[in-house]
CSV table of C-alpha atoms and ligand atoms in Angstrom, one decimal:
chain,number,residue,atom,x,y,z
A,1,UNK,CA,11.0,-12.8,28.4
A,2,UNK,CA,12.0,-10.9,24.9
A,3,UNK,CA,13.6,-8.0,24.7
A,4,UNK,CA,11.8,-6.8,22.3
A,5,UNK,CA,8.8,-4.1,23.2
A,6,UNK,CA,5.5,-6.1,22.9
A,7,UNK,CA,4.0,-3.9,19.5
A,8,UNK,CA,3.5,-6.9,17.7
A,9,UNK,CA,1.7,-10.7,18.3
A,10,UNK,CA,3.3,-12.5,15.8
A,11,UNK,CA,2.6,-15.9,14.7
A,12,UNK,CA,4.8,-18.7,15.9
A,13,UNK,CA,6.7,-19.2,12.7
A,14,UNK,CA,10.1,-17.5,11.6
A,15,UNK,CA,11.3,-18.0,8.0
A,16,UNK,CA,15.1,-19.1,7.1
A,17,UNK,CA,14.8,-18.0,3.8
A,18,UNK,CA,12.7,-17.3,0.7
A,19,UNK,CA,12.6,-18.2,-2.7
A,20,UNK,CA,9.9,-16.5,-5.6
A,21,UNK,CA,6.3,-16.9,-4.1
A,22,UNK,CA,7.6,-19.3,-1.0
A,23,UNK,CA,9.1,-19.2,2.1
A,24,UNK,CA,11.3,-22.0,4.1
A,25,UNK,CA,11.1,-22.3,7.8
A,26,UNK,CA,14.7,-23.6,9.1
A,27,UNK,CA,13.1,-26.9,9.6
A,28,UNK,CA,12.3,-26.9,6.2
A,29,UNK,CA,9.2,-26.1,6.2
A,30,UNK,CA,7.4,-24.6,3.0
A,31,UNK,CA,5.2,-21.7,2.7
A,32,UNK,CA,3.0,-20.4,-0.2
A,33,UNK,CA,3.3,-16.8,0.7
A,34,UNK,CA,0.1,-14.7,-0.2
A,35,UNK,CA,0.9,-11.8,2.0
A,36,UNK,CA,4.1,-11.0,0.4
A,37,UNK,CA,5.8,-9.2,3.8
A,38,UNK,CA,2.0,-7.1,3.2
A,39,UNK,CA,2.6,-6.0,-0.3
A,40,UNK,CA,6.1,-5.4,-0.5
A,41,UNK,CA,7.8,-8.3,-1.6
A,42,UNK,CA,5.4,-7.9,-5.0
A,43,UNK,CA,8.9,-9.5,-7.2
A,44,UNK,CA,8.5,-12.2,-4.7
A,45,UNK,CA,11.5,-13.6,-2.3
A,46,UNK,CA,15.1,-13.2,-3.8
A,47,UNK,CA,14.0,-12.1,-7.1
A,48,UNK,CA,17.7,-12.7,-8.7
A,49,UNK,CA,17.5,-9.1,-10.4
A,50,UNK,CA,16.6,-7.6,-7.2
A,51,UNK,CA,19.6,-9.6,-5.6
A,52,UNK,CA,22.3,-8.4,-8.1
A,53,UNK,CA,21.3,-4.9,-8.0
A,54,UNK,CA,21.4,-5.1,-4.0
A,55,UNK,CA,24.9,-7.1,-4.2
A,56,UNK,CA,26.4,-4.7,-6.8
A,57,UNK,CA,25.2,-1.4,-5.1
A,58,UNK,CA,26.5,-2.8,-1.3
A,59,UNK,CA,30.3,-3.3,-2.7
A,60,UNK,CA,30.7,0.1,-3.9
A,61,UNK,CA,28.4,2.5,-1.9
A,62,UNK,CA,25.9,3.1,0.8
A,63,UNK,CA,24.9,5.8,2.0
A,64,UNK,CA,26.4,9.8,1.1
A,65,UNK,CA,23.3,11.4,3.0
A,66,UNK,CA,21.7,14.3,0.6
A,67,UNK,CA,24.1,17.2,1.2
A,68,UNK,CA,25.7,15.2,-1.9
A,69,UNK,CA,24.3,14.7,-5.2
A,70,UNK,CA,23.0,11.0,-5.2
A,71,UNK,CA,22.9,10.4,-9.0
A,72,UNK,CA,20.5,6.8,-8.2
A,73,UNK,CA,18.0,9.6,-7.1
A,74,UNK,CA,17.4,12.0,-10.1
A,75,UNK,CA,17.5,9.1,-12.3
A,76,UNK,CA,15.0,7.1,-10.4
A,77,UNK,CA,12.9,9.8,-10.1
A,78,UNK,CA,13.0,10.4,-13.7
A,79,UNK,CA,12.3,6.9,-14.7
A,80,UNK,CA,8.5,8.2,-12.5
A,81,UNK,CA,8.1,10.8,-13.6
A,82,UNK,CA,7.8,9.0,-17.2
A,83,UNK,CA,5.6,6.3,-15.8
A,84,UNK,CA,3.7,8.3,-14.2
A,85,UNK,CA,1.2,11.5,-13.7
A,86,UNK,CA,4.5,13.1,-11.5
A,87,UNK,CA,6.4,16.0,-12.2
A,88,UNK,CA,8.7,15.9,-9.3
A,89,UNK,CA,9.3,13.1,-6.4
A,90,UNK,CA,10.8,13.2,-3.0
A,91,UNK,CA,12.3,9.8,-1.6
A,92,UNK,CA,11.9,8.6,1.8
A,93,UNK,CA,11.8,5.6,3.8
A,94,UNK,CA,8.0,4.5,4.8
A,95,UNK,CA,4.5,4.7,4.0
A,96,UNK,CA,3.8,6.9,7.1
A,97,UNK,CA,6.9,9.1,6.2
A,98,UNK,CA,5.8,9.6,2.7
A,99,UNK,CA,2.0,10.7,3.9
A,100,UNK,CA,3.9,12.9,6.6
A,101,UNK,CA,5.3,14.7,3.7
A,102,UNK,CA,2.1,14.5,1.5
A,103,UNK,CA,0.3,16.0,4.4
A,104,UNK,CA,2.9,18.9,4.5
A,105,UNK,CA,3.0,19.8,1.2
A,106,UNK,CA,-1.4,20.3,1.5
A,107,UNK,CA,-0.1,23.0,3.7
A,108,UNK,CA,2.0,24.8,2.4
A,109,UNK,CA,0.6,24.6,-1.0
A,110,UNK,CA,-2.3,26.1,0.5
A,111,UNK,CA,-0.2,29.0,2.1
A,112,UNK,CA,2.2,29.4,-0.7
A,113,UNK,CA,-1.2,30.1,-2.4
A,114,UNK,CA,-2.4,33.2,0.0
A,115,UNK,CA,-4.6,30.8,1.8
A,116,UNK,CA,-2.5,30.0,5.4
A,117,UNK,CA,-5.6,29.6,6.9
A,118,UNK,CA,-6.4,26.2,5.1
A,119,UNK,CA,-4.7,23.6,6.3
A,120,UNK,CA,-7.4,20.6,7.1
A,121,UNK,CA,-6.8,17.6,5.4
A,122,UNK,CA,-10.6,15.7,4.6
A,123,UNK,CA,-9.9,11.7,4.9
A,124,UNK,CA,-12.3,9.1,5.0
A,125,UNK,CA,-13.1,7.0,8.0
A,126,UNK,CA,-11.8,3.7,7.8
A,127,UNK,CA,-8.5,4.9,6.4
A,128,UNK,CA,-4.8,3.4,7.1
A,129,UNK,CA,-2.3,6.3,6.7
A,130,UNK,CA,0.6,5.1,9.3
A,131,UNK,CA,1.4,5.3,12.5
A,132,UNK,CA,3.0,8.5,13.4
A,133,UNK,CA,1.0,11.2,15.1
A,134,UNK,CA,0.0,13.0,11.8
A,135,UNK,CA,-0.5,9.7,9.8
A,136,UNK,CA,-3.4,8.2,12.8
A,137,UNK,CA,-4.7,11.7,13.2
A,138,UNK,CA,-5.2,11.4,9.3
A,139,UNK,CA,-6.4,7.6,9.8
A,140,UNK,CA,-8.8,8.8,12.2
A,141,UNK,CA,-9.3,5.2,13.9
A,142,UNK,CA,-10.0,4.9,18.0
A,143,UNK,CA,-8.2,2.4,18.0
A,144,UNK,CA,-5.0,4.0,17.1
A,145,UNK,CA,-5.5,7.1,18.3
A,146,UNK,CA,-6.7,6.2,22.2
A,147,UNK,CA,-3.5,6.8,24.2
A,148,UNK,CA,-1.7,9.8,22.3
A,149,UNK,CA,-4.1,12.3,22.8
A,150,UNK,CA,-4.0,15.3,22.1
A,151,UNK,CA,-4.7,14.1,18.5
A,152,UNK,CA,-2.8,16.1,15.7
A,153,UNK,CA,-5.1,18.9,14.5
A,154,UNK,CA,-6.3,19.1,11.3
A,155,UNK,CA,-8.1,16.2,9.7
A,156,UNK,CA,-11.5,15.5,9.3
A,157,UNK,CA,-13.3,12.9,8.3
A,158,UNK,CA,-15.7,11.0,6.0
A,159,UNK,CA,-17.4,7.9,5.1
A,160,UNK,CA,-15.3,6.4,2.2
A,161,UNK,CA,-16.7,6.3,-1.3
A,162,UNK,CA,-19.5,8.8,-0.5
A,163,UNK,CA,-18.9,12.2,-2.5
A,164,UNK,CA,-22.0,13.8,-1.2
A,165,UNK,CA,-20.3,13.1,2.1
A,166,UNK,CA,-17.1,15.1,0.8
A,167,UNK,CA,-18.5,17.6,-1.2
A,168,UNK,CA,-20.2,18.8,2.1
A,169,UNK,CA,-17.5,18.5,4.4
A,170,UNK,CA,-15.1,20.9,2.7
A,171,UNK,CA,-15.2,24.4,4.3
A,172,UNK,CA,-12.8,27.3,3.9
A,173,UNK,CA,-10.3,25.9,6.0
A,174,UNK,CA,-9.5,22.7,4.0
A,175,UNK,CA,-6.4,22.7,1.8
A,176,UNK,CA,-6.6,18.5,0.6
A,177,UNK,CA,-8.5,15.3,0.4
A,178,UNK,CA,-6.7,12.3,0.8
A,179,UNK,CA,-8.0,9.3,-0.2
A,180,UNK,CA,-6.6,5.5,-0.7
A,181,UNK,CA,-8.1,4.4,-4.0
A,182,UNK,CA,-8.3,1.3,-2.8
A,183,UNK,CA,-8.4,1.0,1.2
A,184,UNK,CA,-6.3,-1.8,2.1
A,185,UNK,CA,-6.4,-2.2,6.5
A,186,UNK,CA,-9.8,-0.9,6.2
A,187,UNK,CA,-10.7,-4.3,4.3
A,188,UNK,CA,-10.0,-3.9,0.7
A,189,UNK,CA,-12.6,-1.4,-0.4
A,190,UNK,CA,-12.2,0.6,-3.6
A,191,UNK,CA,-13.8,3.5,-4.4
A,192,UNK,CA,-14.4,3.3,-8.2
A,193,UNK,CA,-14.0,4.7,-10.8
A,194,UNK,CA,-16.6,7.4,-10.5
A,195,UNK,CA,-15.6,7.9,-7.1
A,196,UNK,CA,-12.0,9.1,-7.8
A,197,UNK,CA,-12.9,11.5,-10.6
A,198,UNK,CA,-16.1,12.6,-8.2
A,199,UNK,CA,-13.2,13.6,-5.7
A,200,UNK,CA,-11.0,15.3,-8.8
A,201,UNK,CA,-14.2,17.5,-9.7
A,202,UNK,CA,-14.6,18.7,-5.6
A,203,UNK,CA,-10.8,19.5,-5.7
A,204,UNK,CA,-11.1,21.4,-8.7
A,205,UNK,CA,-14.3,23.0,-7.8
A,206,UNK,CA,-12.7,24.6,-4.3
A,207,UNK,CA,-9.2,24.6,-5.3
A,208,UNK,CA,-8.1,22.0,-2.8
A,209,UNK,CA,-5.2,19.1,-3.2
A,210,UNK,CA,-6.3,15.2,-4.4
A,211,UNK,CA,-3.8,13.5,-2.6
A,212,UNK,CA,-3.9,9.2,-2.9
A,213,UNK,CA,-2.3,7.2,-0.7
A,214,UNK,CA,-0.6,4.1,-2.7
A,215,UNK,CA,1.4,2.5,-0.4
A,216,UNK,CA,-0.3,-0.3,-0.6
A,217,UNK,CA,-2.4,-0.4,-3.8
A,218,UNK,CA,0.6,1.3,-5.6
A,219,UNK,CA,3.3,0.0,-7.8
A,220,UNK,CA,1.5,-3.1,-9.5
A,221,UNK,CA,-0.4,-4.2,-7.4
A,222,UNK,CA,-3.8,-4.2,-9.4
A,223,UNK,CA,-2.3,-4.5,-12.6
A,224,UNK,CA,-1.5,-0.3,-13.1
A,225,UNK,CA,1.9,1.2,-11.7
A,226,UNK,CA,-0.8,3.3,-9.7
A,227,UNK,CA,-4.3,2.1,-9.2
A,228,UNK,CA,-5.8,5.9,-9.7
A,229,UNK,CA,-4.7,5.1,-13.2
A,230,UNK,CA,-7.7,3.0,-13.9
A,231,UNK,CA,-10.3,5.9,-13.4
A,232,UNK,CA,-7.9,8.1,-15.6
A,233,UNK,CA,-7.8,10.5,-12.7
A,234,UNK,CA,-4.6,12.7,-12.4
A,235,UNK,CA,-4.0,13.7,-9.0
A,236,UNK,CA,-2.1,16.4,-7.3
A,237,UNK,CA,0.1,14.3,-5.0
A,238,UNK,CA,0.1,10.5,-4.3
A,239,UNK,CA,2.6,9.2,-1.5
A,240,UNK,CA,3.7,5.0,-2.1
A,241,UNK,CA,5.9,2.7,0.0
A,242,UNK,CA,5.4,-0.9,0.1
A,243,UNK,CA,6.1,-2.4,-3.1
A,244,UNK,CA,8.5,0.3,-3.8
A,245,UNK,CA,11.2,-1.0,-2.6
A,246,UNK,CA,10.8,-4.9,-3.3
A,247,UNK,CA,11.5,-5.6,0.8
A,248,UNK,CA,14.3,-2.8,0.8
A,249,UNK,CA,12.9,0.0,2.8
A,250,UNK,CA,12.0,2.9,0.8
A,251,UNK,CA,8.9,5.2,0.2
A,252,UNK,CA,7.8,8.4,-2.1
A,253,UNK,CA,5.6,11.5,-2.8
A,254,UNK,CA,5.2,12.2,-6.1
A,255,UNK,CA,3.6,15.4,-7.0
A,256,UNK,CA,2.6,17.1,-10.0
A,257,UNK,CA,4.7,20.7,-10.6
A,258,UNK,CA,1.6,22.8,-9.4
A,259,UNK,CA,1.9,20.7,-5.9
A,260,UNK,CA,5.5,20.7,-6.3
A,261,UNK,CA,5.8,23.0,-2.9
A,262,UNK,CA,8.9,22.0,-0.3
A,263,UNK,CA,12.1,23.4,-1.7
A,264,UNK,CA,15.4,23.7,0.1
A,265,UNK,CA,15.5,23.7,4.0
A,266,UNK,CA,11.6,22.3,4.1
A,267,UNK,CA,11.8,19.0,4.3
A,268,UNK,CA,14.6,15.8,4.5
A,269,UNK,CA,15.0,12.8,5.7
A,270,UNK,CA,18.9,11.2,6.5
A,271,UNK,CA,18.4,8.2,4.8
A,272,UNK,CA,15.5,9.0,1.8
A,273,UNK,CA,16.7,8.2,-1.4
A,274,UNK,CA,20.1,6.6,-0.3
A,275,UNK,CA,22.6,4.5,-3.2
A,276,UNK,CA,21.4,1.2,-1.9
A,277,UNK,CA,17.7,2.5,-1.9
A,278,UNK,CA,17.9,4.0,-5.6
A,279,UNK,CA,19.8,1.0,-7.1
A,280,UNK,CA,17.0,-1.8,-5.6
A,281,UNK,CA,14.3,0.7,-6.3
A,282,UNK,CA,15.6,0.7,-9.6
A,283,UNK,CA,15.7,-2.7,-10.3
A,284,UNK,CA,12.1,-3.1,-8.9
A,285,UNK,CA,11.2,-0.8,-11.2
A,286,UNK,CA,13.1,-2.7,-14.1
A,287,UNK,CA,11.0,-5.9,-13.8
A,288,UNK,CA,7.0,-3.8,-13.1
A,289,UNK,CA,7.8,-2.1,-16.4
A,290,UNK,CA,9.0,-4.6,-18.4
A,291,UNK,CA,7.3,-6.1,-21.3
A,292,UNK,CA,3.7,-8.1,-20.0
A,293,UNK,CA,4.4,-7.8,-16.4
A,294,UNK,CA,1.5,-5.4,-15.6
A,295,UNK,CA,-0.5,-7.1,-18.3
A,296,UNK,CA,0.7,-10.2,-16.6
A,297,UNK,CA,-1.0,-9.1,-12.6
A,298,UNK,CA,-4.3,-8.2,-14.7
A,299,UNK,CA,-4.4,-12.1,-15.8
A,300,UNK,CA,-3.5,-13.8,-13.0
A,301,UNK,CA,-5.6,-11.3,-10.8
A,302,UNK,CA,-8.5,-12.3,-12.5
A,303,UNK,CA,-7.6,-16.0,-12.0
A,304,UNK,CA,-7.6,-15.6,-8.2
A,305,UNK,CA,-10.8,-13.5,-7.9
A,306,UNK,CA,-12.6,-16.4,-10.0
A,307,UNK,CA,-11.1,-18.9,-7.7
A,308,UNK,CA,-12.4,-16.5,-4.8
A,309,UNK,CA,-16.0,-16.3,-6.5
A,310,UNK,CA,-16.0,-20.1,-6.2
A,311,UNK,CA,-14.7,-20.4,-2.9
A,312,UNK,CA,-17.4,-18.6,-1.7
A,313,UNK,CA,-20.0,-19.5,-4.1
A,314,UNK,CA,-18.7,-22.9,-2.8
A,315,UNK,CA,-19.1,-22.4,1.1
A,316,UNK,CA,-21.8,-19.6,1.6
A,317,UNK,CA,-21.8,-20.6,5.0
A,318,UNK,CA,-18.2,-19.4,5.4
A,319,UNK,CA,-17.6,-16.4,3.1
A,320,UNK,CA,-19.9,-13.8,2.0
A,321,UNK,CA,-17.8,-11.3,-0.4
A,322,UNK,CA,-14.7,-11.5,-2.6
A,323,UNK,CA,-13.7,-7.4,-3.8
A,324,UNK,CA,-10.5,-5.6,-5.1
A,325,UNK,CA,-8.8,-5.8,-8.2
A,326,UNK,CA,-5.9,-7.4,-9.5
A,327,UNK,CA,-3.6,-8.8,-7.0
A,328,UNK,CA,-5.1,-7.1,-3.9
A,329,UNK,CA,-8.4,-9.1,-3.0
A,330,UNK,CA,-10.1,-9.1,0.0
A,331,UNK,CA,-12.4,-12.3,1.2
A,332,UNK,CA,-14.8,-12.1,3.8
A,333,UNK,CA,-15.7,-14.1,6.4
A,334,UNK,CA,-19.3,-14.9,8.2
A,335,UNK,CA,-19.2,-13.0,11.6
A,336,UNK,CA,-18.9,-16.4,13.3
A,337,UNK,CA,-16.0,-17.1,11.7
A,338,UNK,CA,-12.6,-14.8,13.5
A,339,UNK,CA,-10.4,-13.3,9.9
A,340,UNK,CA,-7.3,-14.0,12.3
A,341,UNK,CA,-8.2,-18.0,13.7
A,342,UNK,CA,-8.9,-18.9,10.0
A,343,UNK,CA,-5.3,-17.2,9.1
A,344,UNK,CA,-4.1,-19.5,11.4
A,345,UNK,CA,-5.5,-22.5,10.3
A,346,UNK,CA,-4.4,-21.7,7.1
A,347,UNK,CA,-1.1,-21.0,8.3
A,348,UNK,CA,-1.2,-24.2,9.3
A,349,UNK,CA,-1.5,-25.9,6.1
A,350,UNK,CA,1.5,-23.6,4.5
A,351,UNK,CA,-1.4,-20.9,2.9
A,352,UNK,CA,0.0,-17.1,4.3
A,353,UNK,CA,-2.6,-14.3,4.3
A,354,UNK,CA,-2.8,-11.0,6.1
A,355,UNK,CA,-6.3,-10.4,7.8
A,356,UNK,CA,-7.8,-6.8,7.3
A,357,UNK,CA,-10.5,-4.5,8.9
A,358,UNK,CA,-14.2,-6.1,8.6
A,359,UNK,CA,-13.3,-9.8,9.1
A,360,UNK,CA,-11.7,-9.4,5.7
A,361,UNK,CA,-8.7,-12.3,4.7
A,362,UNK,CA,-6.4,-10.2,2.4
A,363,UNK,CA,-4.8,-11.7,-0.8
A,364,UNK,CA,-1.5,-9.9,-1.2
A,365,UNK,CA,0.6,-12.3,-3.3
A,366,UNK,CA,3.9,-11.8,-5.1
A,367,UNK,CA,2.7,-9.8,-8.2
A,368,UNK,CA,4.8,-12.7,-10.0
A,369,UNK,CA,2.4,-15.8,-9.1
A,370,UNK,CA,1.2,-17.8,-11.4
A,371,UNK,CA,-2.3,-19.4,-12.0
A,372,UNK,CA,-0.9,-22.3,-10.1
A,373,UNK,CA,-0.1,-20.8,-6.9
A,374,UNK,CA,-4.1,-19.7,-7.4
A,375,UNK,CA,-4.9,-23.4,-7.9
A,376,UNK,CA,-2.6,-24.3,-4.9
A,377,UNK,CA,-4.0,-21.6,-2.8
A,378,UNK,CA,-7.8,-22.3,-3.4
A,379,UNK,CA,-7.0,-25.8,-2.6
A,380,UNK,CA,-5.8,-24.9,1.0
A,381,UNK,CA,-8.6,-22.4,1.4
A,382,UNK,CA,-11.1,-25.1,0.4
A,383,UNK,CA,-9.5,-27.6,3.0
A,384,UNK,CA,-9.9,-25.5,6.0
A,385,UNK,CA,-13.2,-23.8,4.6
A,386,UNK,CA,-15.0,-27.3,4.7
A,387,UNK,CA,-14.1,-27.1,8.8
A,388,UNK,CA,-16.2,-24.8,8.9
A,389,UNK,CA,-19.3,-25.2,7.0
A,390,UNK,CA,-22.2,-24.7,9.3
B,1,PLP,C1,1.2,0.3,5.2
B,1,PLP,C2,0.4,1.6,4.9
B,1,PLP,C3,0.9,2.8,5.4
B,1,PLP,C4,2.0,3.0,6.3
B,1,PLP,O1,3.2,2.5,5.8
B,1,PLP,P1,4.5,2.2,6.7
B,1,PLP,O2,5.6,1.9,5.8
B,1,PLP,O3,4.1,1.1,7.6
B,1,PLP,O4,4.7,3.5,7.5
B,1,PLP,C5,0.2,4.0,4.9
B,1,PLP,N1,-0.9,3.8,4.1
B,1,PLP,C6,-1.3,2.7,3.6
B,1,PLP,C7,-2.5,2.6,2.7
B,1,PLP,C8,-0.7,1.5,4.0
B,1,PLP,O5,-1.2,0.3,3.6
């Protein structure tokens, strides 16, 4: 019997080490790794830049907790705000501790504005926001909710990528929507284009916060530092994790100067934004910038959705829709056909894929692939597909 509590049902494999877009099991085993530790390893495994900044950070300092000036911090921050639509960010640790803070600041940008009593957030159904009490109130999902009742008040909810929907469910009381451009768990929907600037005109309309949760279609990932870039939507506050930190734990809000609410004694977090943090986030940030590496994801995104199309173009028997954009595609599977057993089978045959919400196998490879890992993908994909033709 583990010591461990039981949270998790993890496959039977446990990796040695990792090197670009594979991993190793001890017994040598190698893996072509299209889950990428679910979007966060997007440099891939023991990226070398990644490496030296984490080696060259860890001889000299740690940790200083923020009752000191952490220089790694303002300058990180900076180098997003530039990037970005941010005026001002706030470092933290996770995805669900960067919508924690996200979900604050709808508050109190509400009350700082004479209007204390708004304080709902509007979400979507379907949604992934963490896994604190806030973050599955926000979520909204049975599933993750049954259990820890009472439920956190103050979110309602949505279907996602309908604005009539929205439009009519904000009421005097709400103070934010909060939206994932693209939802990931949920099963790789995306809203749009139209979508994301319908929710823009409804925040503008009643005055409310557009907040976007990136921690998983954020930094790179379809080919944009932030996917809301695409619709050429500026929002008030978007919270990211994931990629952020190449593997290194590390989330953010970034808000604009209008949302730019929690000031001294408000909000903190020990660790957020610690030396060792800063100089990988850094260095992640280095590489996603750099000359042709976005342009690069676009490419090489498009090369694995066409290899999708023809996968299920191929077996139409066996999957019956390929979405997302860029490097974040989803793949679905005939109800007959269990997301997690195939995961497994492909497993089996050195292919790693998360599953998602709706049946959906999701495509979350190193944002450094190239067209062939596609080709070497799609050919282990095609194996265990042709099992399965019925
Ligand atoms: C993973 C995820 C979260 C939660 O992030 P953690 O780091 O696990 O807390 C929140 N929102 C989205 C969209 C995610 O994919």
């Amino acid at each position: 019997m583990s010591a461990l509590m039981p949270t998790y049902a993890p496959a039977d494999l446990a990796f040695e080490k990792g090197e670009g877009v594979y991993l190793y099991t001890a017994d040598g085993r190698r893996f072509l790794d299209f889950c990428a530790g679910i979007a966060v390893n997007g440099l891939g495994h023991a990226h070398p830049h990644l490496v030296d900044a984490l080696k060259t950070q860890a001889e000299k300092l740690w940790h200083v907790s923020n009752l000191y000036r952490i220089p790694g911090q303002e300058k990180l921050a900076q180098r997003f705000v530039d990037a970005s639509f941010a005026d001002k960010v706030f470092f933290c640790n996770s995805g669900a501790e960067a919508l924690e803070g996200s979900i604050k600041i709808a508050r109190k940008y509400q009350k700082d504005n004479g209007n204390p009593g708004r304080y709902r957030v509007l979400a979507c159904e379907n949604a992934f926001h963490g896994r604190t009490l806030a973050t599955i109130a926000a979520g909204g999902q049975a599933k993750f909710l049954e259990g820890f009742e009472p439920t956190v008040d103050g979110f309602d909810h949505v279907a996602y990528g309908n604005l009539n929907e929205m439009r009519a469910a904000v009421n005097d009381q709400t103070a934010a929507i909060l939206v994932e451009p693209i939802q990931g768990e949920g099963g790789i929907y995306g809203g749009g284009t139209e979508y994301l600037q319908g929710l823009r005109q409804i925040c503008d309309e009643f005055g409310i916060l557009l907040m976007f949760d990136e921690v998983q279609c954020g930094m790179g990932r379809t080919g944009k530092l932030f996917a809301h870039e695409w619709a050429g939507v500026r929002p008030d506050v978007v919270a990211t994790a994931k990629g952020i930190g190449g593997g290194f734990p590390l989330g953010a809000v970034l808000t604009t100067d209008k949302a730019a609410v929690l000031g001294v004694g408000n909000h903190g977090t020990t660790y957020g934004g610690n030396p060792l943090a800063m100089a990988v986030g850094g260095a992640v940030l280095d590489v996603i910038l750099g000359d042709g590496f976005l342009e690069h994801v676009v490419e090489v995104g498009e090369t694995l959705t066409q290899a999708l199309k023809g996968l299920q173009n191929a077996f139409p028997t066996v999957f019956t829709e390929v979405r997302g954009q860029g490097l974040m595609q989803g793949l679905k599977l005939v109800d007959r056909i269990v997301n997690r057993d195939f995961k497994r089978e492909l497993e089996a045959e050195g292919l790693l894929v998360a599953p998602a919400g709706a049946n959906v196998l999701r495509f979350l490879p190193p944002l450094i692939i190239e067209n062939e890992h596609v080709v070497e993908a799609a050919a282990i994909l095609e194996k265990v597909a042709s099992r399965h033709v019925g």
